[in-house]
Short mmCIF file of C-alpha atoms and ligand atoms in Angstrom, two decimals:
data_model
loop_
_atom_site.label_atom_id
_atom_site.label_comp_id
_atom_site.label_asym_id
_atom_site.label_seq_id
_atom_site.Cartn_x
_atom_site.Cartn_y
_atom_site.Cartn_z
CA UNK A 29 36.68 10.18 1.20
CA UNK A 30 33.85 12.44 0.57
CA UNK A 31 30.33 10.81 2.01
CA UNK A 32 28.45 12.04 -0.68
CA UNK A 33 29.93 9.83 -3.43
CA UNK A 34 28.96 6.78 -1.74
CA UNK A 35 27.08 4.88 -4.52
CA UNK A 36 28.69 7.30 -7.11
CA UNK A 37 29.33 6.12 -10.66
CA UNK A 38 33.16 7.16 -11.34
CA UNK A 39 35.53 7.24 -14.37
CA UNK A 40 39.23 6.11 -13.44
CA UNK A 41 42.07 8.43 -15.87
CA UNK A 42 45.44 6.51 -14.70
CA UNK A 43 47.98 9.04 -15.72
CA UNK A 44 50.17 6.10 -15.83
CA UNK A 45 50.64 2.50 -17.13
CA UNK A 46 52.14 0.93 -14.35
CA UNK A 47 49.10 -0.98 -13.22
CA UNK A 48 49.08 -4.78 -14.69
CA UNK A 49 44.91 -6.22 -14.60
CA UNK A 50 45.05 -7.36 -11.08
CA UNK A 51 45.95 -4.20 -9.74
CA UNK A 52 43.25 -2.37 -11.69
CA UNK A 53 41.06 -5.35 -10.44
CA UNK A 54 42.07 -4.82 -6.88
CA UNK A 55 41.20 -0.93 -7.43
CA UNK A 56 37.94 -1.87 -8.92
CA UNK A 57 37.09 -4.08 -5.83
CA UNK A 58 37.86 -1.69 -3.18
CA UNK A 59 36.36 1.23 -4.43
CA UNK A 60 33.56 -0.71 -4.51
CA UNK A 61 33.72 -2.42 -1.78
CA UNK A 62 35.09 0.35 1.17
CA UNK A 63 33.66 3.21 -0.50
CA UNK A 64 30.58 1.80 -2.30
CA UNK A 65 31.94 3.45 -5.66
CA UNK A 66 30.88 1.88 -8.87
CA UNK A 67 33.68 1.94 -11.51
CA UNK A 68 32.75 2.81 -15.26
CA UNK A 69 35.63 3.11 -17.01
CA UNK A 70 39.37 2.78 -16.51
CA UNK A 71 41.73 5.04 -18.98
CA UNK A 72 45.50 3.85 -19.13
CA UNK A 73 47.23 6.75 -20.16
CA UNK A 74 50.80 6.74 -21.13
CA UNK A 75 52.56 9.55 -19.58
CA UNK A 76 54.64 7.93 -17.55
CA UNK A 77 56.06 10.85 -15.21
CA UNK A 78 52.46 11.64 -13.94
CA UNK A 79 51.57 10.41 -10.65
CA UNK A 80 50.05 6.42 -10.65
CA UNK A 81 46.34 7.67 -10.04
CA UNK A 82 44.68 10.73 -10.99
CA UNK A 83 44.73 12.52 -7.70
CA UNK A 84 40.60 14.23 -6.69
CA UNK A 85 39.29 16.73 -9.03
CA UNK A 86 40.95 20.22 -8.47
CA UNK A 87 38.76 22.54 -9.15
CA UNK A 88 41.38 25.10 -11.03
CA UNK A 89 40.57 28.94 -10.57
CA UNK A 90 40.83 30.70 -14.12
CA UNK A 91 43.18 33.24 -12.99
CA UNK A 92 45.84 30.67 -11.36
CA UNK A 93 45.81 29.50 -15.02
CA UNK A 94 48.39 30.42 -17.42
CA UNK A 95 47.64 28.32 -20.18
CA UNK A 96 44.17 28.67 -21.12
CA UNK A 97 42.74 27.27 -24.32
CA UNK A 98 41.22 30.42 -26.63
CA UNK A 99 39.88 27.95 -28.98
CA UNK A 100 37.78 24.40 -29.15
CA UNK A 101 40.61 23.31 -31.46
CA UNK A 102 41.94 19.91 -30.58
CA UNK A 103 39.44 20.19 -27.89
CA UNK A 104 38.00 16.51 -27.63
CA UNK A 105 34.53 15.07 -26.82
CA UNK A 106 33.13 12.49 -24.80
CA UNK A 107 29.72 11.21 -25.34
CA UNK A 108 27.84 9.72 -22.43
CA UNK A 109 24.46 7.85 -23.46
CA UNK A 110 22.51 7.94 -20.95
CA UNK A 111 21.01 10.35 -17.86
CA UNK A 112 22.90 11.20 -15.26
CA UNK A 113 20.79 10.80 -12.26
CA UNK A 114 21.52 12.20 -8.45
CA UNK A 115 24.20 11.46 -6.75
CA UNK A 116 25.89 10.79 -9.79
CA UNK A 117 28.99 12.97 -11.50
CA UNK A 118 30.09 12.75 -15.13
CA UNK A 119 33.48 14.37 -15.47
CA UNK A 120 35.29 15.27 -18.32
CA UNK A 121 38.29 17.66 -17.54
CA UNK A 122 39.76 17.61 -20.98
CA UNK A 123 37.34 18.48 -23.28
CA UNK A 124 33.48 19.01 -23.97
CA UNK A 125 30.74 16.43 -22.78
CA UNK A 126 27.25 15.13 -24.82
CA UNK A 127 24.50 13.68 -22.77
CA UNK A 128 22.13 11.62 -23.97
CA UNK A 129 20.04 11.89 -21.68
CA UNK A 130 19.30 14.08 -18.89
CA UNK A 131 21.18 15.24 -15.82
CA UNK A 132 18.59 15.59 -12.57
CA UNK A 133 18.69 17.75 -9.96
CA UNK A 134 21.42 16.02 -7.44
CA UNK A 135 23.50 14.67 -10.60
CA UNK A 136 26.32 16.99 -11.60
CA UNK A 137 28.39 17.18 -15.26
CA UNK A 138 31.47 19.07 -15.17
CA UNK A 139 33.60 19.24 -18.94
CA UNK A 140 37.03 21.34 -19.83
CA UNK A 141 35.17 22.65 -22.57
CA UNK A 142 31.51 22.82 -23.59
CA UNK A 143 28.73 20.65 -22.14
CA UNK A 144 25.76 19.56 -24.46
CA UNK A 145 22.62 18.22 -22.87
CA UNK A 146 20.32 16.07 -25.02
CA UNK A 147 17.67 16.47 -22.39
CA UNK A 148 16.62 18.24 -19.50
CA UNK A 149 19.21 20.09 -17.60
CA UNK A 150 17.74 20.01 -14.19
CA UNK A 151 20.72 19.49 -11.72
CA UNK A 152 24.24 21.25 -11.64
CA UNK A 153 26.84 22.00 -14.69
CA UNK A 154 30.15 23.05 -14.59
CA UNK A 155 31.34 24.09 -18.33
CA UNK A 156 35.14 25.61 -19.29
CA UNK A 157 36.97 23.81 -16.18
CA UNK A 158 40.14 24.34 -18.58
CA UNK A 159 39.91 27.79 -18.48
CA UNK A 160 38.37 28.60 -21.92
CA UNK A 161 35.95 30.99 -21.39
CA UNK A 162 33.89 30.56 -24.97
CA UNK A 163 32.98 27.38 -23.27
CA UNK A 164 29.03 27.03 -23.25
CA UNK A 165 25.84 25.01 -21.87
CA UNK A 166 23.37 24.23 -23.75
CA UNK A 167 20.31 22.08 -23.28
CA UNK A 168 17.13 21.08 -24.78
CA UNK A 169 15.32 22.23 -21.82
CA UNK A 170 17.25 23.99 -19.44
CA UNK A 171 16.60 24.44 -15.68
CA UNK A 172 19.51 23.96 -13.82
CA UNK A 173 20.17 24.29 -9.76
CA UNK A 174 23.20 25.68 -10.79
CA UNK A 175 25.53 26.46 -13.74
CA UNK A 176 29.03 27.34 -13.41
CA UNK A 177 31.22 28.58 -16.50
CA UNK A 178 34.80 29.18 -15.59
CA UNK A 179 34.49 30.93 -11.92
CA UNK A 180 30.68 32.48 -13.17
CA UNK A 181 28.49 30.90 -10.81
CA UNK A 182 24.62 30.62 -11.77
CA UNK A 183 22.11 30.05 -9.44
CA UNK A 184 18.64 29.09 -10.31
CA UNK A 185 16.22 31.69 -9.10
CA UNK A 186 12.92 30.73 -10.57
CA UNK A 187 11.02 27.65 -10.44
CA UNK A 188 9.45 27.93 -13.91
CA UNK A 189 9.39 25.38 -16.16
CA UNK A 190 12.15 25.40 -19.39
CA UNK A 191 10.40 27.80 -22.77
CA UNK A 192 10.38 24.28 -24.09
CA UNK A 193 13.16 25.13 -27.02
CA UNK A 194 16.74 24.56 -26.81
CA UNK A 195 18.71 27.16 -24.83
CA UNK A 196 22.20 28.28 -24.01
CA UNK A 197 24.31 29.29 -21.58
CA UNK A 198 27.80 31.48 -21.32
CA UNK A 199 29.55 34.26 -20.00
CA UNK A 200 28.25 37.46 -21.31
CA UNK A 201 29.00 41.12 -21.28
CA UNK A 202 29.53 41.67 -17.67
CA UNK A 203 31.27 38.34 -16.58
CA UNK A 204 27.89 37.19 -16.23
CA UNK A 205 26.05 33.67 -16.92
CA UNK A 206 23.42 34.86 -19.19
CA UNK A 207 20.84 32.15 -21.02
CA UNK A 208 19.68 32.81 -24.19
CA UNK A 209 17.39 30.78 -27.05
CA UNK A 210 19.96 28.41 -28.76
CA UNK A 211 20.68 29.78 -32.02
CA UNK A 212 22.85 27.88 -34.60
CA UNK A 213 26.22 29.32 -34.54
CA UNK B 12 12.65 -20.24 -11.54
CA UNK B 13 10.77 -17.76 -9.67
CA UNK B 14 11.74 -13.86 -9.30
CA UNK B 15 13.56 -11.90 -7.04
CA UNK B 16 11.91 -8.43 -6.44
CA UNK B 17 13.31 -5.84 -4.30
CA UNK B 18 10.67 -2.76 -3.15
CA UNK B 19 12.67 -0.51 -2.77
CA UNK B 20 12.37 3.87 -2.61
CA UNK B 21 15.38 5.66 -1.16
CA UNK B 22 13.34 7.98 1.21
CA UNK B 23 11.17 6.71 3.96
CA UNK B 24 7.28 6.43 4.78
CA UNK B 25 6.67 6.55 0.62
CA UNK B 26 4.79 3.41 1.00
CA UNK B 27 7.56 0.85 0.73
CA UNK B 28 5.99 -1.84 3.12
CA UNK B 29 2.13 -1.05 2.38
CA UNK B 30 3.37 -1.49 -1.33
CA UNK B 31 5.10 -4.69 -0.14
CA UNK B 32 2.35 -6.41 1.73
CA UNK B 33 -0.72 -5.64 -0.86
CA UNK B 34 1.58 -6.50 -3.89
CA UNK B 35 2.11 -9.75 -2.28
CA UNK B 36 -1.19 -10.43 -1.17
CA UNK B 37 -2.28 -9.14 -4.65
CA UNK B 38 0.02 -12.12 -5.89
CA UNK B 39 -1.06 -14.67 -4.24
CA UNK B 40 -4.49 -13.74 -4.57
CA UNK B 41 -3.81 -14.69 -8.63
CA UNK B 42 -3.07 -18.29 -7.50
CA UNK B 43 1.08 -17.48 -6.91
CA UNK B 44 3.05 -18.76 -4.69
CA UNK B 45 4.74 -15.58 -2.87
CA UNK B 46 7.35 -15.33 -0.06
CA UNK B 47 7.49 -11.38 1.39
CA UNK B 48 10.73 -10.83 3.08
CA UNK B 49 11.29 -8.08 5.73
CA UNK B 50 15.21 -6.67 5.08
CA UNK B 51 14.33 -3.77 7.32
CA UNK B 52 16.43 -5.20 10.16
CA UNK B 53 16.19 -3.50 13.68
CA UNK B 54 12.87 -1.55 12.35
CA UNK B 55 10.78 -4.44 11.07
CA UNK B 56 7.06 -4.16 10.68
CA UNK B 57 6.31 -5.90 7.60
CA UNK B 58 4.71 -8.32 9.95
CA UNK B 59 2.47 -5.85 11.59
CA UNK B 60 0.96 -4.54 8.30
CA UNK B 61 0.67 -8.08 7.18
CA UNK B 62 -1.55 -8.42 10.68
CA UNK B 63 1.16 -11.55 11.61
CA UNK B 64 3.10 -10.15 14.21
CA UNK B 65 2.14 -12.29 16.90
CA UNK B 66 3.34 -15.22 15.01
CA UNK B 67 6.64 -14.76 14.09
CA UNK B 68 9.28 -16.93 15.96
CA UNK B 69 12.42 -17.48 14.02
CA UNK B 70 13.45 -14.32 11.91
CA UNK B 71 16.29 -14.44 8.98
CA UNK B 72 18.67 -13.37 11.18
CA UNK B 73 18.30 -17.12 12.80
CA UNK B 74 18.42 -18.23 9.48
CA UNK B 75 22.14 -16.85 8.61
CA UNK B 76 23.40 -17.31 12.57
CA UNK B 77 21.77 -21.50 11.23
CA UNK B 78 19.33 -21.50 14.51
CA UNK B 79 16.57 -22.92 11.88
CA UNK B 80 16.28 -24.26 8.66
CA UNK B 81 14.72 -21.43 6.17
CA UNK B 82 11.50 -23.11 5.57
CA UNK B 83 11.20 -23.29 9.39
CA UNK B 84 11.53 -19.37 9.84
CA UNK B 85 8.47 -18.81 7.25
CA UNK B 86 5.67 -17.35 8.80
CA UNK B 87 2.32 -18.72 6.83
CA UNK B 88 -0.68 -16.57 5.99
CA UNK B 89 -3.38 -18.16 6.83
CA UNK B 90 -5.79 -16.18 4.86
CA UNK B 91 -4.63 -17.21 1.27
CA UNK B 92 -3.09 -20.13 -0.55
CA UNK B 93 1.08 -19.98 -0.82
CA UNK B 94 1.69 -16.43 0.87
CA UNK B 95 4.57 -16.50 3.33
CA UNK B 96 6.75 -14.19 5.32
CA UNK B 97 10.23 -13.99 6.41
CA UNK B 98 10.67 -11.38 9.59
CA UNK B 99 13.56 -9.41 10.50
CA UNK B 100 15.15 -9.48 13.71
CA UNK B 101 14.60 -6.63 15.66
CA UNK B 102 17.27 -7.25 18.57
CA UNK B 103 19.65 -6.93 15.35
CA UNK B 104 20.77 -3.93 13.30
CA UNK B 105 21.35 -3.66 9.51
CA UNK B 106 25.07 -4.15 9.83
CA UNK B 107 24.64 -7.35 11.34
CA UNK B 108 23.56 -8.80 8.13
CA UNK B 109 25.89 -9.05 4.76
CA UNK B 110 24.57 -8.65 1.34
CA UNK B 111 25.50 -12.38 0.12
CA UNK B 112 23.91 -13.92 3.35
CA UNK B 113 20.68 -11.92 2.09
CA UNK B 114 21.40 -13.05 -1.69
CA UNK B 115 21.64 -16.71 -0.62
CA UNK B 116 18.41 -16.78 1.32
CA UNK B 117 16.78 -15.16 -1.89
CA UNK B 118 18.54 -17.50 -4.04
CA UNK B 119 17.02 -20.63 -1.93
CA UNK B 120 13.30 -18.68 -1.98
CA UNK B 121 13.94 -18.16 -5.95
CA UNK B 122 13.55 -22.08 -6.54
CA UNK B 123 10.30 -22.25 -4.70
CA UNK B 124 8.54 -19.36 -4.98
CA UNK B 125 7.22 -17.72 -7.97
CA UNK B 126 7.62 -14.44 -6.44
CA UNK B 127 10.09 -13.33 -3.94
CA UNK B 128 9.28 -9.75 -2.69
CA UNK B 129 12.26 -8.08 -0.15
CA UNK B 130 10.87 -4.91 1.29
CA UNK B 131 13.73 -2.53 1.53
CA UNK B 132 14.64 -0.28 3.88
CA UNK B 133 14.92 3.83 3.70
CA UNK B 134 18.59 5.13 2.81
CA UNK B 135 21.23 3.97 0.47
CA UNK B 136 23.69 2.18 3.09
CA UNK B 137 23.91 -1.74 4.03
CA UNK B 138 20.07 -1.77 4.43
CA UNK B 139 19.54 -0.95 0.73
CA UNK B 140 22.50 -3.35 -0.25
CA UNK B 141 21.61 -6.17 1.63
CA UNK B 142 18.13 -5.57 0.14
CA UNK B 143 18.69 -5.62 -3.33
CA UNK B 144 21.82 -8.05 -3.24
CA UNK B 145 19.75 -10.70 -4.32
CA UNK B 146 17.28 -9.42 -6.43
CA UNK B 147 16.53 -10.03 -10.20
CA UNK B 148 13.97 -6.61 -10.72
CA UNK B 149 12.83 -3.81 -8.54
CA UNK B 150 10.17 -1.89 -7.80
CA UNK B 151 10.88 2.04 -6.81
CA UNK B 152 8.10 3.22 -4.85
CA UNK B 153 8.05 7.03 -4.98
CA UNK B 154 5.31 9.83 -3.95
CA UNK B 155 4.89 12.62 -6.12
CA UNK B 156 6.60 15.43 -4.82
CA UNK B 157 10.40 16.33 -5.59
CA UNK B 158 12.23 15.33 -2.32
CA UNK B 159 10.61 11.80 -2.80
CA UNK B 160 11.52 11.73 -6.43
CA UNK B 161 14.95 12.70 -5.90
CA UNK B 162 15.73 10.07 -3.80
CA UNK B 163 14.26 7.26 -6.14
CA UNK B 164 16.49 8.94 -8.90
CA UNK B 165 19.31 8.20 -6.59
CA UNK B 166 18.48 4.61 -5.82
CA UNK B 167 17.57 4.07 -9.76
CA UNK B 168 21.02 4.88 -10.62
CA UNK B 169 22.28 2.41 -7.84
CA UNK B 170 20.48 -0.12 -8.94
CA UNK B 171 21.31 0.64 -12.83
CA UNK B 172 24.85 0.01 -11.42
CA UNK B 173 24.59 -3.31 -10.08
CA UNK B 174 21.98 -4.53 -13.34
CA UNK B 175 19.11 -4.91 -11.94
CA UNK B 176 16.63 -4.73 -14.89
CA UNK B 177 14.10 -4.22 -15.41
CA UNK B 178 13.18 -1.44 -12.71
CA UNK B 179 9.18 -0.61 -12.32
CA UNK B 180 8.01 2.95 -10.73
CA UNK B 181 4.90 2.82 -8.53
CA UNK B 182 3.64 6.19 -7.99
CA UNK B 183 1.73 6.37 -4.72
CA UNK B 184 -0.21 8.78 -2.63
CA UNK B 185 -1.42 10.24 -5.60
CA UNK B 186 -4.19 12.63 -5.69
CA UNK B 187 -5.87 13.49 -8.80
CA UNK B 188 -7.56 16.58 -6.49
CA UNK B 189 -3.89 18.04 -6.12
CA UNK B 190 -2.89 17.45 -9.39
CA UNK B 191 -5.72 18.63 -10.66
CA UNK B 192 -5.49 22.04 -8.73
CA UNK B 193 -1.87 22.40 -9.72
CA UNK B 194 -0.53 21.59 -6.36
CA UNK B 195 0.81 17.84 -6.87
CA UNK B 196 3.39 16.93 -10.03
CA UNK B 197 1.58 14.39 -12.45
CA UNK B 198 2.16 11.55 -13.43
CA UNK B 199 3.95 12.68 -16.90
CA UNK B 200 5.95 15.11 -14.61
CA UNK B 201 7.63 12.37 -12.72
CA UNK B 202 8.02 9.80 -15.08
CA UNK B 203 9.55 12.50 -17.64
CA UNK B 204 12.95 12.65 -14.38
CA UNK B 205 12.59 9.22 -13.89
CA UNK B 206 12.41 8.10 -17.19
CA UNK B 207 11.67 4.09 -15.99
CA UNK B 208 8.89 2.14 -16.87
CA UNK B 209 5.82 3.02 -14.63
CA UNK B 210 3.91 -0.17 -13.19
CA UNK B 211 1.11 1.26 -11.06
CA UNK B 212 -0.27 4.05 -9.54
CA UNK B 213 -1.66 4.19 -6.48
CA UNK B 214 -4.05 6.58 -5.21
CA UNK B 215 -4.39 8.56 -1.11
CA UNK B 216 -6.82 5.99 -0.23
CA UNK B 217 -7.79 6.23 3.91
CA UNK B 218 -8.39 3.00 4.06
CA UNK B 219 -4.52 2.33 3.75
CA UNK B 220 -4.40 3.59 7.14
CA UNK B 221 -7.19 1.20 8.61
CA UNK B 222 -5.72 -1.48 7.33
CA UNK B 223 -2.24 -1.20 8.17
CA UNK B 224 -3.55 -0.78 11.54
CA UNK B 225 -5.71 -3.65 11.47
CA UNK B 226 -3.01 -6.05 10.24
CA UNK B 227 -5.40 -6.58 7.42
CA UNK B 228 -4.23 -5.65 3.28
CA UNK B 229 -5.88 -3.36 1.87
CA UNK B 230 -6.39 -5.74 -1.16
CA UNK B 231 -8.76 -7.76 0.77
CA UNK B 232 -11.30 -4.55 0.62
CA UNK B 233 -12.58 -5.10 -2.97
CA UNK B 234 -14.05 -1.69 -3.84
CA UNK B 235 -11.56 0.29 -2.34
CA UNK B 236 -9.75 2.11 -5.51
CA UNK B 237 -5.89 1.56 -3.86
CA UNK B 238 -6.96 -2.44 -3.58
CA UNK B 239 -8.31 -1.75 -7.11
CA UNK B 240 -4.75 -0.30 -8.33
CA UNK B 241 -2.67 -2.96 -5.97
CA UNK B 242 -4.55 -6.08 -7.71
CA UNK B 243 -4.02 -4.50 -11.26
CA UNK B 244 -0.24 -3.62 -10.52
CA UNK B 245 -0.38 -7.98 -9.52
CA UNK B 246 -1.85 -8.63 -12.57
CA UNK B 247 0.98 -6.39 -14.45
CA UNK B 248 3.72 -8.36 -12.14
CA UNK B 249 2.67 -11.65 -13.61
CA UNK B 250 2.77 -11.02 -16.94
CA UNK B 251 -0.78 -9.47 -18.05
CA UNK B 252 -0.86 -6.15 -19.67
CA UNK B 253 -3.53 -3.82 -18.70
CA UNK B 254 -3.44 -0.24 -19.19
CA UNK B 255 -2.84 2.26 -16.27
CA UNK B 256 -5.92 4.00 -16.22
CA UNK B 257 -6.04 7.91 -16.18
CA UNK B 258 -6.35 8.80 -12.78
CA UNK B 259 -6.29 12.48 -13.41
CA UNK B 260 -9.32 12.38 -16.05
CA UNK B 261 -11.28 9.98 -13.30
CA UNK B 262 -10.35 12.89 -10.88
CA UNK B 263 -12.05 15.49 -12.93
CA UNK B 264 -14.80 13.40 -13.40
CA UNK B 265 -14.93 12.92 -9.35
CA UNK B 266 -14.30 16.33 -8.67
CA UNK B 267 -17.22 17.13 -11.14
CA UNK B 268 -19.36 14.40 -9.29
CA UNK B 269 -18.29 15.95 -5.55
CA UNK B 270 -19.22 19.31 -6.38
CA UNK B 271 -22.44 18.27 -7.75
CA UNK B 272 -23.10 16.11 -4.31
CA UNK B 273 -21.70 19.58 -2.01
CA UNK B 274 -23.84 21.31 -4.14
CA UNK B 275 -27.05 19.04 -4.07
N1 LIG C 1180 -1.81 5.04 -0.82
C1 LIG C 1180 -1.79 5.47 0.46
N2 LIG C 1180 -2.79 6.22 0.95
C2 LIG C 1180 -2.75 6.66 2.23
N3 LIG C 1180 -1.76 6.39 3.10
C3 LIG C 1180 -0.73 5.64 2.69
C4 LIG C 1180 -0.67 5.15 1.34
N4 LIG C 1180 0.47 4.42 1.21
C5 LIG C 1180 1.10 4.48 2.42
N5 LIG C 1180 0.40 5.20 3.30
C6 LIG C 1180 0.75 5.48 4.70
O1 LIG C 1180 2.05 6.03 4.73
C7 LIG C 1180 2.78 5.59 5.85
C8 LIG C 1180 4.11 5.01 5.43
O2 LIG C 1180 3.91 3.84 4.65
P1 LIG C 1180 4.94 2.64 4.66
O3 LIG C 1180 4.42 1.63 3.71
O4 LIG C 1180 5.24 2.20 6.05
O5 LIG C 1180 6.22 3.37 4.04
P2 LIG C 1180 7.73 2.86 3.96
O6 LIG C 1180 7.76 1.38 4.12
O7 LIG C 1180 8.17 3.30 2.60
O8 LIG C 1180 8.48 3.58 5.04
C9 LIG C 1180 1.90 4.58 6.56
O9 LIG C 1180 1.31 5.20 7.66
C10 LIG C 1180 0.86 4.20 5.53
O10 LIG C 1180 -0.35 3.87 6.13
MG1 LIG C 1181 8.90 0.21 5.58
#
């Protein structure tokens, strides 16, 4: 068990619905209890042939995939309303995250698709983990530690503070991250 | 049914146990009845800054191993009417101690005392737990500067998690010369991460120092401007809404006034 998620906030996806209450209670209770994790959310899925519990986040490499999505079609969202604070991850592997809220510097987001920050972007973000490579970042203010889009790493070089309008983030020209003034699309 | 409040910061030396011991002097001061607890087991010194050291005989660790009756392991302050403290062992360490043992002593204190205050230690592990096990609200003590803030971002979320509500910020150690040469984050700067409701703000104010060496709160030093900010942070605890003046616009105006007197 990774250290660093002691006192983290965690979503449970069970790939499975094999697990009656009281084993989801008993889940719930360890976590918490031998690993200090807080439990959100529990998601029953109903693919049966997938393992009993969603196994740590891989972190995929675009090229190993073979399946990419091209397109946000189908793609869906999950809203989370409120700010993610450090030491805290919000996770979203199969589609696009919303914040309400702001994600500080020692909180991390990390979305299949795009991520959309209602606030100030000040900690790390991890957009396209499904291998679409549209996938963008945006933020009202935006001043990340560090940004990742598909295997295009970002890493904050100034300290200045956000323009103060919206701004986003993708992979441009050169397999870059390059940030731009959000403009409608 | 008094309340349960847990000082808490994440980092260390951010003024966790000064904030502690003037808060509940502050208290009781206003005519409360206040019980300060020291959860920083194996590092206590609650008792020093509240100059009572020399009489502490049972700590809450005799309390849980049932050596003495609770009431019997409360320190009184003899300086003010209803202020009491609860030491920590310091033969023990913080793993000795289990986060309901904590919550039932606070949970006895709760139906005498109007306030309860449980000075937490630094970190996020079984110190911070069995701190804030059984507290109702906190207070996050932060200074302004980011590795500080960080940290009480982290416990804030923690404490989100197990519902403690409502959470104050204290911003201490804040100088309105810094700030006001660009140097120090203000006040809006910090609150706009933290994003809690800000209680108090106390200034960098020497006499802290004296004090804490002299066993003696700060609070008791009228004019001093952090006594001046403790006692109004009191007043806020109980119930009484007074605005947080502008520290930064009182530091131009000082900074105006100092340059006039270097100048003279
Ligand atoms: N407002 C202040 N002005 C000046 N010094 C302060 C102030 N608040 C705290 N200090 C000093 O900072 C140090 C750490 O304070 P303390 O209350 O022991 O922190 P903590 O309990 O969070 O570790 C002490 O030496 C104390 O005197
Ligand atoms: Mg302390």
């Amino acid at each position: 068990m990774n250290r660093s998620l002691t006192g983290a906030t965690v979503q449970i996806d069970l790939k499975s619905p094999t697990l009656n209450d009281d084993e989801i209670d008993y889940l719930r209770s360890t976590l918490r209890e031998d690993y200090d994790l807080i439990v959100r959310g529990v998601e029953l899925g109903d693919d049966s042939v997938s393992p009993p519990i969603a196994a740590a986040p891989t972190t995929h490499t675009i090229s190993q995939m073979t399946d990419a999505p091209t397109t946000r079609d189908g793609e869906p969202s999950r809203i989370v309303p409120c700010t993610i604070r450090s030491g805290q991850i919000e996770e979203f592997p199969q589609g696009s995250l919303i914040i309400y809220g702001d994600v500080n510097s020692g909180g991390e987001v990390r979305a299949g698709g795009d991520i959309v920050v209602l606030g100030t972007l000040r900690g790390n973000a991890c957009a396209g983990t499904n291998g679409r490579l549209s996938a963008v970042i945006i933020a009202m203010d935006l001043a990340p530690l560090q940004l990742q889009i598909g295997n295009c790493v970002n890493r904050s070089t100034t300290n200045e503070k956000p323009p103060g309008y919206p701004e986003i983030a993708r992979i441009g020209p050169e397999d870059v991250i390059v940030i731009e003034k959000f403009v409608k699309f | 049914m008094g309340k349960v409040i847990v000082v808490t910061s994440g980092k260390g030396g951010v003024g966790k146990t000064t904030s502690t011991a003037n808060l509940g002097t502050a208290l009781a001061l206003l005519g409360k009845s206040v019980v300060l607890v020291d959860a920083d087991v194996g590092l206590r010194n609650l008792d020093i800054v509240m100059g009572l050291e020399s009489r502490v005989v049972y700590t809450s660790m005799d309390v849980i191993e049932k050596q003495c009756e609770l009431n019997k392991a409360l320190v009184r302050d003899r300086r003010v009417d209803g202020l009491m403290l609860l030491a920590a062992s310091q033969k023990n360490n913080k793993d000795d101690m289990q986060p309901e043992q904590m919550k039932a002593i606070c949970d006895k204190l709760r139906t005498t005392y109007d306030f309860t205050l449980v000075d937490s230690p630094a970190g996020i592990e079984r110190g911070f737990r069995n701190a804030s096990a059984g507290a109702d609200e906190a207070i996050v003590v932060t200074t302004p500067d980011v590795s500080a803030i960080r940290d009480a971002d982290r416990i804030i979320g923690l404490l989100q998690n197990v519902e403690i509500e409502p959470i104050n910020l204290v911003i201490n150690r804040f100088s309105p010369q810094l700030v006001g040469n660009g140097s120090m984050m203000d006040q809006a700067d910090v609150l706009d991460i933290l994003n809690i409701d800000l209680i108090g703000v106390v200034p960098e104010d020497s006499g802290v120092i004296t004090s804490t060496n002299r066993g003696i709160p700060l609070v008791y030093e009228d004019g001093s401007p952090g006594a001046q900010a403790y006692m109004r942070i009191a007043r806020r605890l109980t119930g009484q809404r007074i605005p947080i003046p502008d520290l930064e616009q009182k530091g131009l105006f000082s900074n105006i006034l100092n340059w006039f007197t270097k100048n003279r």
